[in-house]
Amino acid sequence: MILSPSYDVCIIGAGVAGSAMAAYLGKNGKKVVVIEKNLAEMDRILGELLQPGGVQMLRKMGIESSLENIDAQPVIGYGMFLDGKSFQIGYKAEKGLTGFGFRNGKFVQSLRSILFTLPNVTVIEAAANSFIEENGEIKGINFTDSADQPKQIRASLTIVSDGALSIFRPSLSKSEKKVTGYFLGLVLENCDLPYPNHGHVIMSGTSPVLLYPITSTGTRALIDFQGEQAPRMGEELKQHLLTKIGAIIPESAKPSYMNAVNAGKYKVFPNHRLPANPVLKKGAVLLGDSLNMRHPLTGAGMTAAFSDCYNLGNCLLEVKDWWNSMEIELAIKKFYDTKTKQTGSINILADALYGVMTSQDLKEACFSYLKQGGLKASEPVSILSTLSRDKHMLQRHFFAVAFHGAGNILRAKSGKAKLKRSYRMIRDAVNIISPLLMSEKPGLGMKSLLKIARKIF
Ligand SMILES: Cc1cc2nc3c(=O)[nH]c(=O)nc-3n(C[C@H](O)[C@H](O)[C@H](O)COP(=O)(O)OP(=O)(O)OC[C@H]3O[C@@H](n4cnc5c(N)ncnc54)[C@H](O)[C@@H]3O)c2cc1C
């Protein structure tokens, strides 16, 4: 049975990306249907820190009101911690923009609530099963309704935003997702953060820990576990959290951290890497985590998704004839071709910074480099805040960190070992960033530079 003769756009998934996309297109007069498998508020540990650049995107799409009335907490910068030392860097206040911390479930419900105010947007609670495909073209989706009846939605374009575990990705992407580790999440009640309204990056120990406010009384703690195996729940994990991780948590935050560990309400989620490598197919486009993922260390996944929503939305709003599949295909191509300009620096920074966390020398170099302040702090932080998307500036600072660290080693240590160690650190930096730069459509100049760097190191 056909549910509706036709929509301009069918969106699979009303999470972060799908809801924002539906709101942007709906506000601009497109006839949109959204299919979401679960419209209830979710309790997730992901998508809870929105960078100022993400707030800017919400503003541009006219949906910044989604941040109101959800007890969202302003985040105005970062606190960096390494081996008992710490310092703070503020975001560059631009156009009154700050970041925000919130509960993901509350934020997504707030985005969804905008959809219910738009007469040309229909929201259906059901799971999409498969594409309707005719003559190599996607014409909509099949789903099963609550009475177990097979149904269809037909649309000129299907936007796939079914998240990290997308079942529709395989036919639209050449990349496969890779698990790079896990985050274990806890909520710390009434936590006394050393730098209120800041994200806290604790670089001490073997893997990074993040702390940031998500409600007026709650602080999110995310603890990284490297490798492809999820941490096993049980007494051993609890002891690890109490002792090894407990030892690196800032003193003022320790009591509420220990309480949260003892309460035992942990949630674990895999972290993925998925370079954007889409297959151009008539009638469908990927968006959000189904298209592209990076390590969540920098808290920029939602900003990348909103940048893509804004970019794709603008390409689609130029389409004049929604019955002309060629015109829609050209809009999708334009979106894919220009994506790296918007999100390349976000992807590179997230995975490069995670790479830095695996080397004590690079961690020390990064900490000491940023601590110098001035442009050495404000420019990297403008990329972290995603207000700047300048890939060249990012590369410059990344290599400057490595050379700064090498200089520190050469000055502080004596003997032949120091030469070897600084060479090794620069080699590690080259190895970390080269594949990331290669995934983001580097220019010829950058390709040649990377080739030379890899020959030397
Ligand atoms: C541990 C962790 C922490 C993170 N922290 C941050 C952070 O602090 N800041 C940040 O910006 N980013 C963060 N991210 C990344 C961020 O959460 C994602 O980039 C973002 O949620 C992507 O949005 P999305 O819409 O693609 O996916 P989602 O928000 O997951 O939405 C997918 C939607 O699709 C629905 N769906 C799935 N399958 C179907 C189907 N078959 N039919 C219908 N509906 C379907 C789901 O129910 C869901 O509502 C984090 C990621 C991880 C793993």
Coordinates of C-alpha atoms and ligand atoms in Angstrom, one line a residue:
M1 CA 0.0 0.0 0.0
I2 CA 1.3 3.5 -0.9
L3 CA 1.2 5.8 2.1
S4 CA 1.4 9.0 0.1
P5 CA 1.8 9.8 -3.5
S6 CA 4.9 11.8 -3.2
Y7 CA 7.2 14.0 -1.1
D8 CA 10.1 16.2 -2.2
V9 CA 12.3 14.6 0.4
C10 CA 12.1 11.5 2.7
I11 CA 14.6 11.6 5.6
I12 CA 15.5 8.4 7.4
G13 CA 16.3 9.1 11.1
A14 CA 15.3 12.1 13.2
G15 CA 18.4 12.2 15.3
V16 CA 20.8 15.2 15.3
A17 CA 21.3 15.5 11.5
G18 CA 17.9 14.3 10.2
S19 CA 15.9 16.6 12.5
A20 CA 18.0 19.6 11.7
M21 CA 17.8 18.8 7.9
A22 CA 14.0 18.3 8.0
A23 CA 13.6 21.6 9.9
Y24 CA 15.8 23.6 7.5
L25 CA 14.1 22.2 4.3
G26 CA 10.7 22.3 5.9
K27 CA 11.1 26.0 6.9
N28 CA 12.0 26.7 3.3
G29 CA 8.9 25.2 1.9
K30 CA 9.9 21.7 0.9
K31 CA 7.5 18.9 1.4
V32 CA 9.3 16.6 3.8
V33 CA 8.5 13.3 5.4
V34 CA 10.7 12.0 8.3
I35 CA 10.8 8.4 9.4
E36 CA 12.2 7.7 12.9
K37 CA 12.3 4.3 14.6
N38 CA 12.0 5.8 18.1
L39 CA 10.5 9.2 18.9
A40 CA 10.9 8.8 22.7
E41 CA 13.6 10.7 24.5
M42 CA 16.9 8.8 24.3
D43 CA 19.4 8.5 27.1
R44 CA 22.7 8.6 25.3
I45 CA 26.3 9.5 26.3
L46 CA 27.0 11.1 22.9
G47 CA 26.4 14.4 21.2
E48 CA 26.3 16.5 24.4
L49 CA 28.9 19.2 23.8
L50 CA 28.1 21.6 20.9
Q51 CA 31.0 23.7 19.7
P52 CA 30.4 27.5 19.0
G53 CA 30.7 26.7 15.2
G54 CA 27.8 24.3 15.6
V55 CA 25.7 27.0 17.3
Q56 CA 26.5 29.3 14.4
M57 CA 25.2 26.6 12.0
L58 CA 21.9 26.3 14.0
R59 CA 21.6 30.1 13.8
K60 CA 22.1 30.1 10.1
M61 CA 19.4 27.4 9.6
G62 CA 17.0 29.4 11.9
I63 CA 16.8 26.7 14.5
E64 CA 19.0 28.1 17.3
S65 CA 15.8 28.0 19.5
S66 CA 16.4 24.3 19.9
L67 CA 19.0 25.2 22.6
E68 CA 16.3 26.9 24.7
N69 CA 14.5 25.4 27.7
I70 CA 16.7 22.3 27.9
D71 CA 18.9 23.4 30.8
A72 CA 21.8 23.8 28.3
Q73 CA 25.0 25.1 29.9
P74 CA 27.2 27.6 28.2
V75 CA 30.8 26.4 27.5
I76 CA 33.3 29.2 27.1
G77 CA 36.6 27.4 26.6
Y78 CA 38.8 24.5 27.6
G79 CA 40.9 23.5 30.6
M80 CA 43.9 21.4 29.7
F81 CA 45.4 19.0 32.3
L82 CA 48.7 17.0 32.2
D83 CA 50.5 15.3 35.0
G84 CA 49.3 17.6 37.8
K85 CA 49.5 20.9 35.8
S86 CA 46.7 22.7 34.2
F87 CA 45.8 25.9 32.4
Q88 CA 42.7 27.4 30.7
I89 CA 42.1 28.7 27.1
G90 CA 39.0 30.7 26.3
Y91 CA 37.1 30.5 23.0
K92 CA 37.5 33.6 21.0
A93 CA 34.2 35.3 21.6
E94 CA 32.8 35.9 18.1
K95 CA 29.3 37.3 17.4
G96 CA 28.3 36.4 21.0
L97 CA 28.8 32.7 20.3
T98 CA 29.7 30.2 23.0
G99 CA 29.5 26.4 23.0
F100 CA 26.8 24.5 24.9
G101 CA 26.6 21.3 27.0
F102 CA 23.3 19.5 27.3
R103 CA 21.7 16.1 27.5
N104 CA 21.6 14.7 24.0
G105 CA 18.1 13.3 24.4
K106 CA 16.7 16.7 25.5
F107 CA 18.4 18.5 22.6
V108 CA 17.1 16.0 20.0
Q109 CA 13.6 16.2 21.3
S110 CA 13.8 20.0 21.1
L111 CA 14.9 19.8 17.5
R112 CA 12.1 17.3 16.8
S113 CA 9.6 19.6 18.4
I114 CA 10.3 22.2 15.7
L115 CA 9.2 19.7 13.0
F116 CA 5.8 19.4 14.6
T117 CA 5.2 23.1 14.1
L118 CA 5.9 22.9 10.3
P119 CA 2.7 22.0 8.3
N120 CA 4.7 20.7 5.3
V121 CA 6.8 18.3 7.5
T122 CA 5.3 14.8 8.3
V123 CA 6.9 12.7 11.0
I124 CA 6.3 8.9 11.1
E125 CA 7.4 6.6 13.9
A126 CA 8.6 3.4 12.2
A127 CA 11.9 1.8 11.1
A128 CA 12.8 2.1 7.5
N129 CA 13.7 -1.4 6.1
S130 CA 15.0 -0.9 2.6
F131 CA 15.1 1.4 -0.4
I132 CA 12.6 1.3 -3.2
E133 CA 14.9 1.0 -6.2
E134 CA 13.7 1.2 -9.8
N135 CA 16.1 1.2 -12.9
G136 CA 19.1 1.9 -10.7
E137 CA 17.4 4.9 -9.1
I138 CA 16.2 5.2 -5.4
K139 CA 12.6 6.3 -5.3
G140 CA 11.9 6.1 -1.6
I141 CA 11.8 3.6 1.2
N142 CA 9.9 0.5 2.4
F143 CA 8.9 0.2 6.1
T144 CA 6.6 -1.8 8.3
D145 CA 4.0 0.1 10.3
S146 CA 2.9 -0.5 13.9
A147 CA 0.2 -3.0 12.7
D148 CA 3.0 -5.0 11.0
Q149 CA 1.8 -3.9 7.5
P150 CA 4.4 -3.3 4.8
K151 CA 4.3 0.3 3.5
Q152 CA 6.1 2.6 1.2
I153 CA 7.1 6.3 1.1
R154 CA 7.9 7.7 -2.3
A155 CA 10.1 10.9 -2.6
S156 CA 12.2 12.6 -5.2
L157 CA 15.2 12.4 -2.8
T158 CA 15.9 10.1 0.2
I159 CA 18.3 11.5 2.8
V160 CA 19.9 8.8 4.8
S161 CA 20.7 10.0 8.3
D162 CA 20.3 6.8 10.3
G163 CA 23.4 7.3 12.4
A164 CA 26.7 5.5 13.2
L165 CA 25.2 2.0 12.8
S166 CA 23.5 2.9 9.5
I167 CA 22.0 -0.1 7.6
F168 CA 21.7 2.0 4.4
R169 CA 25.3 3.1 4.2
P170 CA 26.7 0.0 2.4
S171 CA 25.1 0.8 -1.0
L172 CA 26.0 4.5 -0.8
S173 CA 29.6 4.5 0.6
K174 CA 32.9 3.1 -0.4
S175 CA 34.3 3.5 3.1
E176 CA 33.7 1.1 5.9
K177 CA 33.5 2.3 9.5
K178 CA 36.3 1.3 11.8
V179 CA 36.0 1.1 15.6
T180 CA 38.9 3.1 17.1
G181 CA 38.0 2.6 20.8
Y182 CA 35.2 3.1 23.3
F183 CA 34.0 5.9 25.5
L184 CA 32.6 5.0 28.9
G185 CA 30.3 7.7 30.1
L186 CA 29.2 8.7 33.7
V187 CA 27.2 11.6 35.0
L188 CA 28.8 13.4 37.9
E189 CA 26.3 15.1 40.2
N190 CA 27.1 18.5 41.7
C191 CA 30.7 18.3 40.4
D192 CA 33.0 21.1 41.3
L193 CA 34.9 21.7 38.1
P194 CA 38.2 23.5 38.3
Y195 CA 37.2 25.7 35.4
P196 CA 33.4 26.2 35.5
N197 CA 31.7 26.3 32.1
H198 CA 34.7 24.8 30.4
G199 CA 35.4 21.5 28.6
H200 CA 38.2 19.7 30.6
V201 CA 40.7 17.6 28.7
I202 CA 42.7 15.4 31.0
M203 CA 45.7 14.1 29.1
S204 CA 47.5 12.3 32.0
G205 CA 47.6 8.5 32.1
T206 CA 47.2 6.1 29.2
S207 CA 44.0 7.4 27.7
P208 CA 42.2 10.8 27.7
V209 CA 39.3 11.7 30.0
L210 CA 36.8 14.5 29.2
L211 CA 34.6 16.5 31.6
Y212 CA 32.0 19.1 30.7
P213 CA 28.8 20.4 32.1
I214 CA 25.5 19.0 30.6
T215 CA 22.9 20.3 33.0
S216 CA 22.9 22.8 35.9
T217 CA 23.8 20.0 38.3
G218 CA 25.3 17.3 36.0
T219 CA 28.8 17.0 34.5
R220 CA 29.5 14.4 31.8
A221 CA 32.7 12.3 32.2
L222 CA 33.9 10.4 29.2
I223 CA 36.7 7.9 29.7
D224 CA 38.5 6.6 26.7
F225 CA 39.3 2.9 26.2
Q226 CA 41.6 2.1 23.3
G227 CA 41.2 -1.0 21.0
E228 CA 38.5 -2.9 19.3
Q229 CA 37.2 -4.6 22.4
A230 CA 34.7 -2.9 24.7
P231 CA 35.7 -2.6 28.4
R232 CA 34.2 -5.6 30.3
M233 CA 31.7 -4.6 33.0
G234 CA 32.6 -5.9 36.5
E235 CA 34.8 -5.4 39.5
E236 CA 38.0 -5.1 37.6
L237 CA 36.6 -2.2 35.5
K238 CA 35.3 -0.5 38.7
Q239 CA 38.7 -0.8 40.3
H240 CA 40.4 0.6 37.2
L241 CA 38.0 3.6 37.3
L242 CA 38.5 4.2 41.0
T243 CA 42.3 3.9 41.1
K244 CA 43.9 4.5 37.7
I245 CA 41.4 7.0 36.4
G246 CA 40.5 8.4 39.9
A247 CA 44.2 9.3 40.3
I248 CA 44.1 11.7 37.3
I249 CA 40.8 13.4 38.0
P250 CA 41.3 17.0 39.3
E251 CA 41.0 17.1 43.1
S252 CA 37.8 19.3 43.2
A253 CA 36.0 16.9 40.9
K254 CA 37.1 13.7 42.7
P255 CA 34.3 13.3 45.3
S256 CA 31.5 13.4 42.7
Y257 CA 33.5 11.3 40.3
M258 CA 34.0 8.6 43.0
N259 CA 30.3 8.7 43.8
A260 CA 29.4 8.2 40.2
V261 CA 31.7 5.2 39.8
N262 CA 30.4 3.7 43.0
A263 CA 26.8 4.2 41.8
G264 CA 27.8 2.1 38.8
K265 CA 25.6 3.7 36.2
Y266 CA 28.0 3.4 33.3
K267 CA 27.2 3.5 29.6
V268 CA 29.7 2.4 26.9
F269 CA 29.6 3.4 23.2
P270 CA 32.1 2.6 20.4
N271 CA 34.0 5.4 18.7
H272 CA 34.3 5.2 15.0
R273 CA 36.3 6.6 12.1
L274 CA 34.6 6.8 8.7
P275 CA 36.2 9.0 6.1
A276 CA 33.5 10.5 3.7
N277 CA 33.7 8.4 0.6
P278 CA 30.2 8.4 -0.9
V279 CA 28.9 6.7 -4.1
L280 CA 26.9 9.1 -6.2
K281 CA 23.5 7.4 -6.8
K282 CA 20.4 9.0 -8.2
G283 CA 17.7 9.6 -5.6
A284 CA 19.7 9.3 -2.4
V285 CA 22.3 11.1 -0.3
L286 CA 24.1 10.3 3.0
L287 CA 24.2 12.7 5.9
G288 CA 25.6 12.8 9.4
D289 CA 27.3 9.8 10.9
S290 CA 26.1 7.5 8.1
L291 CA 28.4 9.6 5.8
N292 CA 31.3 10.6 8.0
M293 CA 32.7 9.9 11.5
R294 CA 35.7 11.0 13.4
H295 CA 36.9 10.5 17.0
P296 CA 34.6 12.3 19.5
L297 CA 37.5 13.7 21.5
T298 CA 37.0 17.2 20.2
G299 CA 33.2 17.1 20.5
A300 CA 32.6 18.2 17.0
G301 CA 30.4 15.4 15.4
M302 CA 27.2 17.4 15.7
T303 CA 28.9 20.5 14.3
A304 CA 30.1 18.5 11.3
A305 CA 26.6 17.2 10.8
F306 CA 25.0 20.7 11.1
S307 CA 27.6 22.1 8.6
D308 CA 26.6 19.3 6.2
C309 CA 22.9 20.0 6.7
Y310 CA 23.4 23.7 5.9
N311 CA 25.6 22.9 2.9
L312 CA 23.3 20.2 1.5
G313 CA 20.2 22.2 2.3
N314 CA 21.6 25.2 0.3
C315 CA 22.4 22.9 -2.7
L316 CA 18.9 21.4 -2.6
L317 CA 17.2 24.8 -2.2
E318 CA 18.6 25.8 -5.6
V319 CA 16.8 22.8 -7.2
K320 CA 14.0 24.3 -9.4
D321 CA 12.3 21.1 -10.7
W322 CA 11.9 18.3 -8.1
W323 CA 10.7 15.9 -10.8
N324 CA 14.1 16.3 -12.6
S325 CA 16.3 13.6 -11.1
M326 CA 19.4 15.0 -13.0
E327 CA 19.0 18.4 -11.3
I328 CA 18.8 16.7 -7.9
E329 CA 21.8 14.5 -8.7
L330 CA 23.9 17.7 -9.5
A331 CA 22.9 19.2 -6.2
I332 CA 24.1 16.1 -4.4
K333 CA 27.3 16.1 -6.3
K334 CA 27.9 19.7 -5.4
F335 CA 27.4 18.9 -1.7
Y336 CA 29.8 15.9 -1.8
D337 CA 32.4 17.9 -3.8
T338 CA 32.4 20.8 -1.3
K339 CA 32.1 18.8 1.9
T340 CA 35.8 18.7 2.7
K341 CA 36.0 22.6 2.7
Q342 CA 33.5 22.6 5.6
T343 CA 34.4 19.6 7.6
G344 CA 38.0 18.6 6.6
S345 CA 39.6 20.5 9.5
I346 CA 37.1 19.1 12.0
N347 CA 37.9 15.5 10.9
I348 CA 41.6 16.0 10.8
L349 CA 41.8 17.7 14.2
A350 CA 39.7 15.1 16.0
D351 CA 41.7 12.1 14.8
A352 CA 45.1 13.9 15.0
L353 CA 44.5 15.0 18.6
Y354 CA 43.5 11.4 19.5
G355 CA 46.7 10.2 17.8
V356 CA 48.7 12.7 19.9
M357 CA 47.2 11.1 23.1
T358 CA 49.0 7.9 22.3
S359 CA 52.5 9.4 22.7
Q360 CA 53.7 10.9 26.0
D361 CA 56.2 13.1 24.1
L362 CA 53.6 14.5 21.8
K363 CA 51.2 15.1 24.7
E364 CA 53.9 17.1 26.5
A365 CA 54.6 19.0 23.3
C366 CA 51.0 19.8 22.7
F367 CA 50.4 20.9 26.4
S368 CA 53.5 23.1 26.4
Y369 CA 52.8 24.6 23.0
L370 CA 49.2 25.7 23.8
K371 CA 50.4 27.0 27.2
Q372 CA 52.5 29.6 25.5
G373 CA 49.2 31.5 24.8
G374 CA 48.8 34.2 22.1
L375 CA 48.2 32.9 18.6
K376 CA 49.7 29.5 19.6
A377 CA 46.6 29.0 21.7
S378 CA 44.0 31.1 20.1
E379 CA 44.4 29.8 16.5
P380 CA 44.3 26.1 17.4
V381 CA 41.3 26.8 19.7
S382 CA 39.5 28.6 16.9
I383 CA 39.8 25.3 14.9
L384 CA 38.7 23.3 17.9
S385 CA 35.7 25.6 18.4
T386 CA 35.1 25.1 14.6
L387 CA 34.7 28.8 14.1
S388 CA 37.7 28.5 11.8
R389 CA 37.8 25.7 9.2
D390 CA 41.3 26.6 7.9
K391 CA 43.1 23.3 7.1
H392 CA 46.4 25.1 6.4
M393 CA 46.4 26.8 9.8
L394 CA 45.7 23.4 11.4
Q395 CA 48.6 21.7 9.6
R396 CA 50.9 24.6 10.5
H397 CA 50.1 24.3 14.2
F398 CA 50.3 20.5 14.2
F399 CA 53.8 20.4 12.8
A400 CA 54.8 23.4 15.0
V401 CA 53.7 21.4 18.0
A402 CA 56.0 18.5 16.9
F403 CA 59.0 20.8 16.3
H404 CA 58.3 22.7 19.5
G405 CA 58.4 19.4 21.4
A406 CA 61.6 18.2 19.6
G407 CA 63.2 21.5 20.7
N408 CA 62.2 21.0 24.3
I409 CA 63.7 17.5 24.3
L410 CA 66.9 18.7 22.7
R411 CA 67.2 21.5 25.3
A412 CA 66.2 19.5 28.4
K413 CA 68.0 16.2 27.9
S414 CA 71.6 15.3 27.3
G415 CA 73.3 12.5 25.2
K416 CA 72.6 10.8 21.9
A417 CA 69.2 9.5 23.0
K418 CA 67.7 13.0 22.8
L419 CA 68.3 13.2 19.1
K420 CA 66.7 9.8 18.5
R421 CA 63.7 10.8 20.7
S422 CA 63.0 14.1 19.0
Y423 CA 63.3 12.4 15.6
R424 CA 60.9 9.7 16.7
M425 CA 58.4 12.3 17.9
I426 CA 58.4 14.1 14.6
R427 CA 58.1 10.8 12.7
D428 CA 55.1 9.9 14.9
A429 CA 53.5 13.2 14.1
V430 CA 54.0 12.7 10.4
N431 CA 52.5 9.2 10.6
I432 CA 49.5 10.4 12.6
I433 CA 48.6 13.3 10.3
S434 CA 49.5 11.9 6.8
P435 CA 46.6 9.5 6.4
L436 CA 44.2 12.1 7.8
L437 CA 45.3 14.7 5.3
M438 CA 45.1 12.2 2.5
S439 CA 41.4 11.4 3.4
E440 CA 40.4 15.1 3.0
K441 CA 41.3 15.8 -0.7
P442 CA 44.7 17.4 -0.3
G443 CA 46.0 19.7 -3.0
L444 CA 49.0 18.7 -5.2
G445 CA 51.3 20.8 -3.1
M446 CA 50.3 19.1 0.1
K447 CA 50.5 15.6 -1.5
S448 CA 54.1 16.2 -2.6
L449 CA 55.0 17.7 0.8
L450 CA 53.6 14.6 2.6
K451 CA 55.5 12.3 0.2
I452 CA 58.8 14.1 1.1
A453 CA 58.0 14.1 4.8
R454 CA 57.3 10.3 4.8
K455 CA 60.6 9.7 2.9
I456 CA 62.6 11.6 5.6
F457 CA 60.7 10.2 8.6
Ligands
LIG1 C1 30.8 8.5 22.7 C2 30.5 9.6 21.7 C3 30.5 10.9 22.2 C4 30.2 11.9 21.4 N1 30.2 13.2 21.8 C5 29.9 14.3 21.0 C6 29.9 15.6 21.5 O1 30.1 15.8 22.7 N2 29.7 16.6 20.6 C7 29.5 16.3 19.3 O2 29.3 17.3 18.5 N3 29.5 15.1 18.8 C8 29.7 14.1 19.6 N4 29.6 12.8 19.1 C9 29.2 12.6 17.7 C10 27.7 12.8 17.6 O3 27.0 12.2 18.6 C11 27.3 12.4 16.2 O4 28.1 12.9 15.2 C12 25.8 12.8 15.9 O5 24.9 12.3 16.9 C13 25.4 12.3 14.5 O6 24.1 12.6 14.3 P1 23.3 11.6 13.3 O7 21.9 12.3 13.1 O8 24.0 11.2 12.1 O9 23.0 10.3 14.2 P2 22.1 10.1 15.4 O10 22.0 11.3 16.2 O11 22.5 8.8 16.1 O12 20.6 9.8 14.7 C14 20.3 8.7 14.0 C15 18.8 8.5 14.1 O13 18.4 7.5 13.2 C16 17.4 6.7 13.8 N5 17.4 5.4 13.0 C17 18.4 4.5 12.9 N6 18.0 3.5 12.1 C18 16.8 3.9 11.6 C19 15.9 3.2 10.7 N7 16.2 2.1 10.1 N8 14.7 3.8 10.5 C20 14.3 5.0 11.1 N9 15.2 5.6 12.0 C21 16.4 5.1 12.2 C22 17.9 6.6 15.2 O14 16.8 6.1 16.1 C23 18.4 8.0 15.5 O15 17.3 8.8 16.0 C24 29.9 11.7 20.0 C25 30.0 10.4 19.5 C26 30.3 9.4 20.3 C27 30.4 8.0 19.8

